[in-house]
Amino acid sequence: MFRGRRRSRVGALEEAPPENPKAAAEPERVLLRGIFEIGRESCDVALGERALRWRRIQPELPAGGTRRDLLGKEESLELEDIFSVKLKRRCWAKHPGRDTLLGITLFICLKEQRNKLKDSTLDLINFSEDHCDIWFRQFKKILEGFTSRPKALKILLNPQSHRKESVQVYYEKVEPLLKLAGIETDVTITEYEGHALSLLDECELRGFDGVVCVGGDGSASEAARALLLRAQKNAGVEMDCIPTLVGAELPLGLIPAGSTNALAHSLFGTPHVVTATMHIILGHIRSVDVCTFSSAGKLLRFGFSAMFGFGGRTLALAEKYRWMCPSQRRDFAVIKALAKLKPEDCKISFLLAGCSQNKQERKSQRSPESDCGGHWQTIQGQFLNISIMAIPCPCSVAPRGFAPDTRLHNGSMALRIVRNTTRSEFVKHLKRYSSVKNQFNFPFVETYTIEEVKIHPKSNSNGCSPQEEGGNHTTASEHGFPWNVDGDLMEAASEVHIRLTISKMDGLPSS
Ligand SMILES: Nc1ncnc2c1ncn2[C@@H]1O[C@H](COP(=O)(O)OP(=O)(O)OP(=O)(O)O)[C@@H](O)[C@H]1O
């Protein structure tokens, strides 16, 4: 029957509670009915509008019985879980071209534990060409009816991600499934940092239903940024007029092949390659909150998460030691940043979620500043770290996420402020990220759910300018304070204003 164990999407109907009572009450129209062998058992199979259902036909007992007694427990498969159909044939080595029809194979998606999806097959065995042809054509028609599923994808593959295994991951695990689903692909292997950005700025994307990025957070963030910039350009939106920005024209799919994969993990609930591929094949699209980072009214970039203070300094240090391997570099930078731990003297102004004026109203007024209405709060002081997350960002060092309570598309961001404290208390707080305990349950940590925030760094606590901070790391030192935006280094000399916008990505269904 199914290769591998049967999972939750296929089950005995009697045990499954109706998901939609109205739909359950309406009798489902049967499109086809016939006999197939499934898992070596002869079955009465009915193809409905929503599901394929079958019951094993029990051998008739000598004592007789009702027709219902002769049928086993009903099993079913939702049609939306089918992603391909093929005629199953046996080829004869001695007589090439004279193969024998065995039946139909359905390629299906099964739900596993912990948000994982996997591909599997269901064989419907029947040797009749006519019988199988009718069923095969009906399955094809059903698949064509799933119009939200992609037919052609532009693939961007970063060969340098993690341990340089993304090319292998794509060609061994992803491409075979895309091919099976009949999706055409056009693959570009990126050659340098920023290649995805320039490519998506100018390449022809007509005819593609989406862009898929195979790589880590850096690659994913670059591709998302590129699609958003392209959308502004095509819509003729002035880039610095942030309230009028538009969403991406094409959805972005992510195949996690990097070292942290927090973006893909936030989207799919797991950094599992086959799960990500199945979501893309099945056309699961949902909106994701993205932030704009601007300074003095000028758009600096788009991003999903940011850290200022310890998080920014650690990344700036890690960039200095690029010759080390990624994990070594990261650990070394954390230790070095901890050894040099110092607070940032900042003014933080933020707008709590739900306190803003009507967004449409703000848009129509084209107000560059949205702090009218008096809902902004300001705190000032010395802070070790400030993080702003529009998505949960789970990863190996923070399995629950850096912002576990944030949702992908809830119109708000999590603001976490770590006030100045002793190094040992700060280390305790950092260690909490890897445990299930509440990492924010410290007197020096404050958490807010916000819509916008402005971070205005003053001079450093010891009076040093950022130039002196960066040492011989020229990029960090010449342009200002280091920020960690989705794992990329961003430098800003003055106040940074962060607010939400919306993007579309391939991901979990929105229910
Ligand atoms: N051919 C290439 N050579 C060098 N860098 C590249 C190349 N192609 C893309 N890049 C850049 O590599 C950066 C990091 O890649 P990516 O995020 O995919 O991997 P990672 O750093 O291992 O993963 P993570 O960000 O999840 O930790 C990206 O910002 C991207 O712009």
Coordinates of C-alpha atoms and ligand atoms in Angstrom, one line a residue:
M1 CA 0.0 0.0 0.0
F2 CA 1.8 3.2 1.1
R3 CA 5.5 3.1 1.0
G4 CA 6.5 3.8 4.6
R5 CA 4.1 3.8 7.5
R6 CA 0.6 5.3 7.0
R7 CA 0.3 8.7 8.6
S8 CA -2.4 11.0 9.8
R9 CA -3.7 12.2 6.4
V10 CA -4.8 8.6 5.7
G11 CA -7.0 7.1 8.3
A12 CA -10.1 5.2 9.2
L13 CA -13.0 7.6 8.4
E14 CA -15.0 6.6 11.4
E15 CA -12.3 7.8 13.7
A16 CA -11.6 11.1 12.1
P17 CA -13.7 14.0 13.4
P18 CA -15.3 16.1 10.6
E19 CA -13.1 19.2 10.1
N20 CA -15.8 21.2 8.6
P21 CA -19.3 20.1 9.9
K22 CA -21.1 21.8 7.0
A23 CA -18.9 20.0 4.4
A24 CA -19.3 16.7 6.3
A25 CA -23.1 17.1 6.3
E26 CA -23.2 17.6 2.5
P27 CA -23.0 14.3 0.6
E28 CA -19.9 14.2 -1.5
R29 CA -20.5 13.6 -5.2
V30 CA -18.8 10.4 -6.4
L31 CA -17.0 10.9 -9.7
L32 CA -15.8 7.3 -10.3
R33 CA -16.3 4.0 -8.6
G34 CA -14.4 0.8 -9.3
I35 CA -12.4 -2.2 -8.0
F36 CA -8.6 -1.9 -7.5
E37 CA -6.2 -3.9 -5.5
I38 CA -4.6 -1.7 -2.8
G39 CA -1.9 -3.3 -0.7
R40 CA -2.6 -6.8 -2.0
E41 CA -6.3 -6.4 -0.9
S42 CA -9.2 -6.2 -3.3
C43 CA -10.9 -2.9 -2.6
D44 CA -14.1 -1.0 -3.5
V45 CA -12.7 2.4 -4.5
A46 CA -14.7 5.6 -4.8
L47 CA -13.3 8.9 -6.2
G48 CA -15.2 11.7 -4.6
E49 CA -14.9 15.5 -5.2
R50 CA -12.8 15.9 -2.1
A51 CA -11.3 12.5 -1.3
L52 CA -10.5 9.1 -2.6
R53 CA -12.2 6.4 -0.3
W54 CA -11.8 2.7 -0.3
R55 CA -12.9 -0.3 1.7
R56 CA -11.4 -3.8 1.6
I57 CA -13.8 -6.3 0.1
Q58 CA -14.0 -9.2 2.5
P59 CA -14.4 -12.8 1.2
E60 CA -18.0 -13.9 1.5
L61 CA -18.6 -16.2 4.5
P62 CA -20.4 -19.5 4.1
A63 CA -23.1 -18.3 6.6
G64 CA -23.7 -15.3 4.3
G65 CA -24.1 -11.7 5.6
T66 CA -25.2 -8.2 4.6
R67 CA -23.3 -6.3 1.9
R68 CA -21.9 -4.0 4.5
D69 CA -20.4 -6.9 6.4
L70 CA -18.5 -7.8 3.3
L71 CA -16.7 -4.4 3.2
G72 CA -13.8 -3.5 5.6
K73 CA -13.2 -0.3 7.4
E74 CA -13.3 2.7 5.1
E75 CA -10.0 4.5 4.4
S76 CA -9.4 7.8 2.6
L77 CA -7.0 10.1 1.1
E78 CA -7.7 13.8 0.6
L79 CA -7.3 14.8 -3.1
E80 CA -5.4 17.9 -2.1
D81 CA -2.6 15.6 -0.8
I82 CA -2.0 14.1 -4.3
F83 CA 0.8 15.9 -6.2
S84 CA 1.3 13.6 -9.2
V85 CA -0.2 10.6 -11.0
K86 CA 1.5 8.0 -13.3
L87 CA 0.4 4.8 -15.0
K88 CA 2.3 1.9 -13.4
R89 CA 3.8 -0.4 -16.0
R90 CA 6.2 -3.4 -15.8
C91 CA 8.9 -3.3 -18.5
W92 CA 10.3 -6.5 -19.9
A93 CA 14.0 -6.5 -20.5
K94 CA 13.6 -9.1 -23.2
H95 CA 10.8 -7.3 -25.1
P96 CA 11.6 -3.6 -24.8
G97 CA 8.5 -1.5 -25.7
R98 CA 6.1 -4.3 -24.8
D99 CA 5.4 -3.3 -21.2
T100 CA 2.5 -4.5 -19.1
L101 CA 0.1 -2.2 -17.4
L102 CA -0.2 -2.8 -13.7
G103 CA -2.4 0.1 -12.6
I104 CA -2.1 3.7 -11.4
T105 CA 0.4 5.2 -8.9
L106 CA -0.6 8.3 -6.9
F107 CA 2.2 10.4 -5.5
I108 CA 1.0 11.8 -2.3
C109 CA 2.1 14.0 0.6
L110 CA 1.9 12.5 4.1
K111 CA 2.0 14.5 7.4
E112 CA 4.5 13.3 9.9
Q113 CA 5.3 14.4 13.4
R114 CA 6.7 17.8 14.3
N115 CA 5.3 19.6 11.2
K116 CA 7.2 17.4 8.8
L117 CA 5.8 16.3 5.5
K118 CA 7.1 13.4 3.3
D119 CA 6.3 12.1 -0.1
S120 CA 4.9 8.6 -0.5
T121 CA 2.9 6.6 -3.1
L122 CA -0.4 4.8 -3.3
D123 CA -0.7 2.0 -5.9
L124 CA -4.1 1.3 -7.3
I125 CA -3.6 -2.1 -9.1
N126 CA -5.9 -3.0 -12.0
F127 CA -4.6 -4.5 -15.3
S128 CA -7.4 -3.1 -17.5
E129 CA -6.1 -0.4 -19.9
D130 CA -9.6 1.1 -20.4
H131 CA -10.4 1.1 -16.6
C132 CA -7.1 2.7 -15.7
D133 CA -7.2 5.2 -18.6
I134 CA -10.6 6.6 -17.3
W135 CA -9.3 6.9 -13.7
F136 CA -5.9 8.3 -14.8
R137 CA -7.5 11.0 -16.9
Q138 CA -9.8 11.9 -14.0
F139 CA -6.8 12.2 -11.6
K140 CA -5.0 14.4 -14.2
K141 CA -8.1 16.7 -14.4
I142 CA -8.2 16.9 -10.6
L143 CA -4.5 17.9 -10.5
E144 CA -5.0 20.5 -13.2
G145 CA -7.8 22.0 -11.0
F146 CA -5.3 23.0 -8.3
T147 CA -4.5 26.3 -9.9
S148 CA -2.6 27.7 -7.0
R149 CA 0.2 25.1 -7.5
P150 CA 3.3 26.4 -9.3
K151 CA 4.0 25.2 -12.9
A152 CA 7.4 27.0 -13.4
L153 CA 9.9 28.2 -10.8
K154 CA 13.0 30.3 -10.9
I155 CA 15.5 28.6 -8.6
L156 CA 18.4 30.5 -7.0
L157 CA 21.0 28.2 -5.5
N158 CA 23.8 29.4 -3.2
P159 CA 26.7 26.8 -3.6
Q160 CA 28.5 28.3 -0.6
S161 CA 25.7 27.8 2.0
H162 CA 26.6 26.0 5.2
R163 CA 29.1 23.2 4.2
K164 CA 28.7 23.8 0.5
E165 CA 26.1 21.0 0.2
S166 CA 23.2 23.0 -1.2
V167 CA 23.9 21.9 -4.8
Q168 CA 23.7 18.2 -3.7
V169 CA 20.7 18.9 -1.5
Y170 CA 18.8 20.4 -4.4
Y171 CA 19.7 17.8 -7.1
E172 CA 19.2 14.8 -4.8
K173 CA 16.2 15.8 -2.7
V174 CA 14.4 18.7 -4.3
E175 CA 14.6 18.5 -8.1
P176 CA 13.3 14.9 -8.3
L177 CA 10.1 15.9 -6.5
L178 CA 9.6 19.1 -8.6
K179 CA 10.1 17.0 -11.7
L180 CA 7.6 14.4 -10.5
A181 CA 5.1 17.2 -9.9
G182 CA 5.6 18.4 -13.5
I183 CA 7.1 21.7 -12.4
E184 CA 9.6 23.3 -14.8
T185 CA 12.6 24.9 -13.3
D186 CA 15.3 27.4 -14.3
V187 CA 18.3 27.1 -12.0
T188 CA 20.9 29.9 -11.4
I189 CA 23.8 29.0 -9.2
T190 CA 24.8 32.3 -7.5
E191 CA 28.5 33.3 -7.9
Y192 CA 29.0 36.0 -5.3
E193 CA 27.3 37.8 -2.5
G194 CA 24.6 40.1 -4.0
H195 CA 24.3 38.0 -7.1
A196 CA 20.7 37.1 -6.3
L197 CA 19.9 40.8 -5.7
S198 CA 21.3 42.0 -9.1
L199 CA 19.8 39.0 -10.9
L200 CA 16.3 39.5 -9.6
D201 CA 16.5 43.2 -10.4
E202 CA 16.8 42.6 -14.1
C203 CA 16.0 39.0 -15.1
E204 CA 12.7 38.1 -16.9
L205 CA 10.3 36.5 -14.4
R206 CA 7.3 36.4 -16.7
G207 CA 6.2 32.8 -17.0
F208 CA 7.4 31.9 -13.5
D209 CA 4.9 31.3 -10.6
G210 CA 7.5 31.9 -7.9
V211 CA 11.2 32.2 -7.0
V212 CA 12.8 29.5 -4.8
C213 CA 15.9 30.1 -2.8
V214 CA 18.1 27.2 -1.9
G215 CA 20.4 28.3 0.9
G216 CA 20.5 29.8 4.4
D217 CA 19.0 32.9 6.0
G218 CA 21.4 35.3 4.2
S219 CA 20.4 34.0 0.8
A220 CA 16.7 33.9 1.7
S221 CA 16.8 37.4 3.1
E222 CA 18.7 38.6 0.0
A223 CA 16.1 37.0 -2.4
A224 CA 13.2 38.5 -0.3
R225 CA 14.8 41.9 -0.4
A226 CA 15.3 41.6 -4.2
L227 CA 11.7 40.7 -4.8
L228 CA 10.4 43.6 -2.7
L229 CA 12.7 46.1 -4.4
R230 CA 11.7 44.8 -7.8
A231 CA 8.0 45.2 -6.8
Q232 CA 8.6 48.8 -5.8
K233 CA 10.4 49.5 -9.0
N234 CA 7.6 47.9 -11.2
A235 CA 4.9 49.7 -9.3
G236 CA 6.7 53.0 -9.7
V237 CA 6.8 53.5 -5.9
E238 CA 9.2 56.0 -4.5
M239 CA 11.5 53.8 -2.4
D240 CA 11.9 56.4 0.4
C241 CA 8.1 56.9 0.8
I242 CA 7.8 53.9 3.1
P243 CA 4.1 54.0 3.9
T244 CA 3.2 53.4 0.2
L245 CA 5.5 50.3 -0.4
V246 CA 3.8 47.4 -2.1
G247 CA 4.2 43.6 -1.5
A248 CA 6.2 41.2 -3.7
E249 CA 4.7 40.2 -7.1
L250 CA 5.8 36.6 -6.9
P251 CA 5.9 34.3 -3.8
L252 CA 9.3 33.2 -2.5
G253 CA 9.9 29.6 -1.6
L254 CA 12.7 28.6 0.7
I255 CA 14.7 25.4 0.7
P256 CA 16.7 25.3 3.9
A257 CA 20.3 24.5 3.1
G258 CA 22.2 27.0 5.3
S259 CA 23.7 26.9 8.8
T260 CA 20.8 28.4 10.8
N261 CA 17.7 28.4 8.5
A262 CA 15.7 30.4 11.0
L263 CA 13.5 31.9 8.2
A264 CA 12.6 28.5 6.7
H265 CA 12.1 27.1 10.2
S266 CA 9.8 30.0 11.1
L267 CA 7.8 29.4 7.8
F268 CA 7.4 25.6 7.9
G269 CA 7.9 24.8 11.6
T270 CA 10.9 22.7 10.7
P271 CA 14.1 23.2 8.7
H272 CA 13.3 19.9 6.8
V273 CA 14.2 20.0 3.1
V274 CA 11.4 17.6 1.9
T275 CA 8.8 19.4 4.0
A276 CA 9.8 22.8 2.4
T277 CA 9.7 21.2 -1.1
M278 CA 6.2 19.6 -0.5
H279 CA 4.8 23.0 0.7
I280 CA 6.1 24.6 -2.5
I281 CA 4.7 21.8 -4.8
L282 CA 1.3 22.0 -3.1
G283 CA 1.2 25.8 -3.6
H284 CA 0.9 26.6 0.1
I285 CA 1.2 30.4 0.1
R286 CA 1.0 32.7 3.0
S287 CA 1.9 36.3 3.8
V288 CA 4.8 37.0 6.1
D289 CA 5.5 40.3 7.9
V290 CA 8.7 42.0 6.7
C291 CA 10.2 45.1 8.2
T292 CA 11.7 48.1 6.5
F293 CA 14.8 49.7 8.0
S294 CA 15.2 53.3 7.2
S295 CA 17.4 56.2 8.4
A296 CA 16.7 59.9 8.0
G297 CA 13.7 58.9 5.7
K298 CA 15.9 56.8 3.4
L299 CA 15.2 53.1 3.0
L300 CA 18.2 51.1 4.1
R301 CA 16.8 47.6 3.5
F302 CA 14.1 45.1 4.1
G303 CA 14.5 42.3 6.8
F304 CA 12.7 39.9 9.1
S305 CA 14.8 40.2 12.2
A306 CA 17.4 42.5 13.7
M307 CA 19.7 42.8 16.6
F308 CA 21.5 45.9 17.9
G309 CA 24.2 46.0 20.6
F310 CA 25.6 42.6 21.5
G311 CA 24.0 40.8 18.4
G312 CA 25.4 43.5 16.0
R313 CA 28.8 43.5 17.6
T314 CA 29.1 39.7 17.5
L315 CA 28.3 39.7 13.8
A316 CA 30.8 42.5 13.1
L317 CA 33.5 40.5 14.9
A318 CA 32.5 37.3 13.1
E319 CA 32.9 39.1 9.7
K320 CA 36.4 40.0 10.7
Y321 CA 37.3 36.3 11.0
R322 CA 35.8 35.1 7.7
W323 CA 38.8 32.8 7.2
M324 CA 37.5 30.6 10.0
C325 CA 34.9 27.9 9.4
P326 CA 31.3 29.3 10.1
S327 CA 30.6 27.5 13.4
Q328 CA 34.1 28.3 14.8
R329 CA 33.8 31.9 13.7
R330 CA 30.4 32.3 15.4
D331 CA 31.6 30.8 18.7
F332 CA 34.8 32.8 18.7
A333 CA 32.9 36.0 18.0
V334 CA 30.4 35.4 20.8
I335 CA 33.2 34.8 23.3
K336 CA 35.1 37.8 22.1
A337 CA 32.0 40.0 22.2
L338 CA 31.2 38.7 25.7
A339 CA 34.8 39.5 26.9
K340 CA 34.3 43.1 25.6
L341 CA 30.7 43.3 26.7
K342 CA 29.5 46.9 27.0
P343 CA 26.2 48.6 26.8
E344 CA 24.9 51.0 24.1
D345 CA 23.6 54.3 25.3
C346 CA 20.3 54.6 23.3
K347 CA 17.0 56.3 23.1
I348 CA 14.3 53.8 22.0
S349 CA 10.9 55.1 20.8
F350 CA 8.2 52.5 19.9
L351 CA 4.6 52.3 19.0
L352 CA 2.8 49.4 20.8
A353 CA 0.8 47.1 18.5
G354 CA -2.8 48.1 18.2
C355 CA -2.1 51.7 19.2
S356 CA -1.5 53.1 15.8
Q357 CA -4.0 55.2 13.9
N358 CA -6.0 53.5 11.2
K359 CA -3.3 52.3 8.7
Q360 CA -5.3 53.4 5.6
E361 CA -5.8 56.8 7.1
R362 CA -2.0 57.1 7.7
K363 CA -1.4 55.9 4.1
S364 CA -3.8 58.4 2.6
Q365 CA -2.2 61.2 4.6
R366 CA 1.2 59.9 3.4
S367 CA 2.5 61.0 6.8
P368 CA 6.3 60.3 6.9
E369 CA 6.1 60.1 10.7
S370 CA 3.4 58.1 12.3
D371 CA 4.0 59.2 15.8
C372 CA 0.9 61.4 15.8
G373 CA -1.8 60.4 18.2
G374 CA 0.6 60.3 21.2
H375 CA 0.9 56.5 21.4
W376 CA 4.7 56.4 21.2
Q377 CA 6.6 55.4 24.2
T378 CA 10.2 56.3 24.8
I379 CA 12.8 54.8 27.0
Q380 CA 16.3 55.9 27.4
G381 CA 19.3 54.2 29.0
Q382 CA 22.1 51.7 28.6
F383 CA 21.2 48.5 26.8
L384 CA 23.3 45.4 26.2
N385 CA 21.1 44.1 23.4
I386 CA 18.0 45.2 21.5
S387 CA 16.3 42.7 19.2
I388 CA 13.4 43.2 16.8
M389 CA 11.7 40.2 15.3
A390 CA 8.8 40.1 12.9
I391 CA 8.9 36.2 12.8
P392 CA 9.7 33.7 15.5
C393 CA 13.2 32.7 14.2
P394 CA 13.7 29.3 15.7
C395 CA 17.1 27.7 15.1
S396 CA 19.5 25.2 16.8
V397 CA 20.7 27.7 19.4
A398 CA 17.1 28.9 20.2
P399 CA 14.8 25.9 19.5
R400 CA 11.7 27.8 20.6
G401 CA 12.8 30.8 18.6
F402 CA 14.3 34.2 19.5
A403 CA 10.7 35.5 19.6
P404 CA 8.6 32.4 20.4
D405 CA 5.3 34.3 20.8
T406 CA 5.5 36.1 17.4
R407 CA 3.5 34.9 14.5
L408 CA 4.4 35.1 10.8
H409 CA 1.7 37.5 9.8
N410 CA 0.2 39.1 12.9
G411 CA 1.0 42.7 12.0
S412 CA 3.4 43.1 14.9
M413 CA 7.0 42.7 15.9
A414 CA 8.6 41.5 19.1
L415 CA 10.8 44.1 20.7
R416 CA 13.2 42.6 23.4
I417 CA 15.3 45.0 25.4
V418 CA 18.1 43.8 27.6
R419 CA 19.2 46.5 29.9
N420 CA 22.7 46.8 31.3
T421 CA 23.6 44.0 33.8
T422 CA 26.5 42.0 34.9
R423 CA 28.2 39.7 32.4
S424 CA 27.2 36.6 34.4
E425 CA 23.6 37.6 34.4
F426 CA 23.7 38.3 30.7
V427 CA 25.3 34.9 30.0
K428 CA 22.5 33.3 32.0
H429 CA 19.9 35.0 29.8
L430 CA 21.7 33.9 26.6
K431 CA 21.9 30.3 27.8
R432 CA 18.1 30.4 28.4
Y433 CA 17.6 30.6 24.6
S434 CA 18.7 27.0 24.2
S435 CA 16.4 25.7 27.0
V436 CA 12.6 25.5 27.2
K437 CA 12.6 28.0 30.1
N438 CA 11.3 31.5 29.6
Q439 CA 14.4 33.5 28.4
F440 CA 12.7 36.8 29.1
N441 CA 12.0 36.1 32.8
F442 CA 14.8 38.4 34.1
P443 CA 14.4 41.8 35.8
F444 CA 16.7 43.4 33.2
V445 CA 14.8 42.1 30.2
E446 CA 11.7 43.9 28.8
T447 CA 9.5 42.6 26.1
Y448 CA 7.0 44.6 24.0
T449 CA 4.7 43.8 21.0
I450 CA 5.1 46.7 18.7
E451 CA 4.3 48.1 15.2
E452 CA 7.2 50.5 14.8
V453 CA 10.4 51.4 16.6
K454 CA 13.1 54.0 16.3
I455 CA 16.5 53.3 17.8
H456 CA 18.7 56.3 18.3
P457 CA 22.2 55.3 19.6
K458 CA 24.2 58.0 21.3
S459 CA 27.9 57.7 21.9
N460 CA 29.0 54.4 23.6
S461 CA 29.1 54.1 27.3
N462 CA 32.8 54.6 27.4
G463 CA 32.6 57.6 25.1
C464 CA 33.9 55.7 22.1
S465 CA 32.6 56.3 18.7
P466 CA 31.7 53.3 16.5
Q467 CA 34.9 54.0 14.5
E468 CA 37.0 53.0 17.5
E469 CA 34.8 50.0 18.2
G470 CA 35.3 48.2 15.0
G471 CA 39.1 48.0 15.3
N472 CA 40.6 47.1 12.0
H473 CA 37.3 45.9 10.6
T474 CA 36.9 48.7 8.1
T475 CA 33.3 48.2 6.9
A476 CA 31.9 48.2 10.4
S477 CA 34.0 51.1 11.5
E478 CA 33.6 53.5 8.6
H479 CA 29.8 53.5 8.3
G480 CA 28.5 53.4 11.9
F481 CA 27.0 51.1 14.4
P482 CA 26.8 47.4 13.5
W483 CA 23.4 45.9 13.2
N484 CA 22.6 42.2 12.6
V485 CA 19.8 42.1 10.1
D486 CA 18.8 38.4 9.2
G487 CA 22.5 37.4 9.9
D488 CA 23.8 40.2 7.5
L489 CA 25.9 43.1 8.8
M490 CA 24.2 46.5 8.3
E491 CA 25.8 49.7 9.4
A492 CA 23.9 52.8 10.4
A493 CA 25.4 55.9 11.8
S494 CA 22.2 57.5 13.1
E495 CA 18.7 56.6 14.2
V496 CA 17.2 53.5 12.5
H497 CA 13.4 53.4 12.1
I498 CA 11.9 49.9 11.7
R499 CA 8.4 49.3 10.6
L500 CA 6.3 46.5 9.2
T501 CA 5.3 45.7 5.6
I502 CA 3.9 42.5 4.1
S503 CA 5.5 39.9 1.8
K504 CA 4.2 36.7 0.2
M505 CA 6.1 33.5 0.7
D506 CA 5.5 29.8 0.1
G507 CA 4.8 28.3 3.4
L508 CA 2.2 26.7 5.6
P509 CA -1.4 27.0 4.7
S510 CA -2.9 30.0 6.4
S511 CA -5.5 28.0 8.4
Ligands
LIG1 N1 28.8 32.0 -4.8 C1 28.8 32.6 -3.7 N2 30.0 32.9 -3.1 C2 30.0 33.6 -1.9 N3 28.9 34.1 -1.3 C3 27.7 33.8 -1.8 C4 27.6 33.1 -3.1 N4 26.3 33.0 -3.4 C5 25.6 33.7 -2.4 N5 26.5 34.2 -1.5 C6 26.2 34.9 -0.3 O1 26.4 34.0 0.9 C7 25.7 34.6 2.0 C8 25.4 33.6 3.0 O2 24.8 32.5 2.5 P1 23.6 31.6 3.2 O3 22.8 32.4 4.1 O4 22.9 30.9 2.1 O5 24.4 30.5 4.0 P2 24.9 30.4 5.5 O6 25.5 31.6 5.9 O7 25.6 29.1 5.6 O8 23.5 30.1 6.2 P3 22.7 31.0 7.4 O9 22.6 32.4 6.9 O10 21.4 30.3 7.5 O11 23.6 30.9 8.6 C9 24.5 35.2 1.4 O12 24.4 36.5 1.9 C10 24.7 35.3 -0.1 O13 24.6 36.6 -0.6

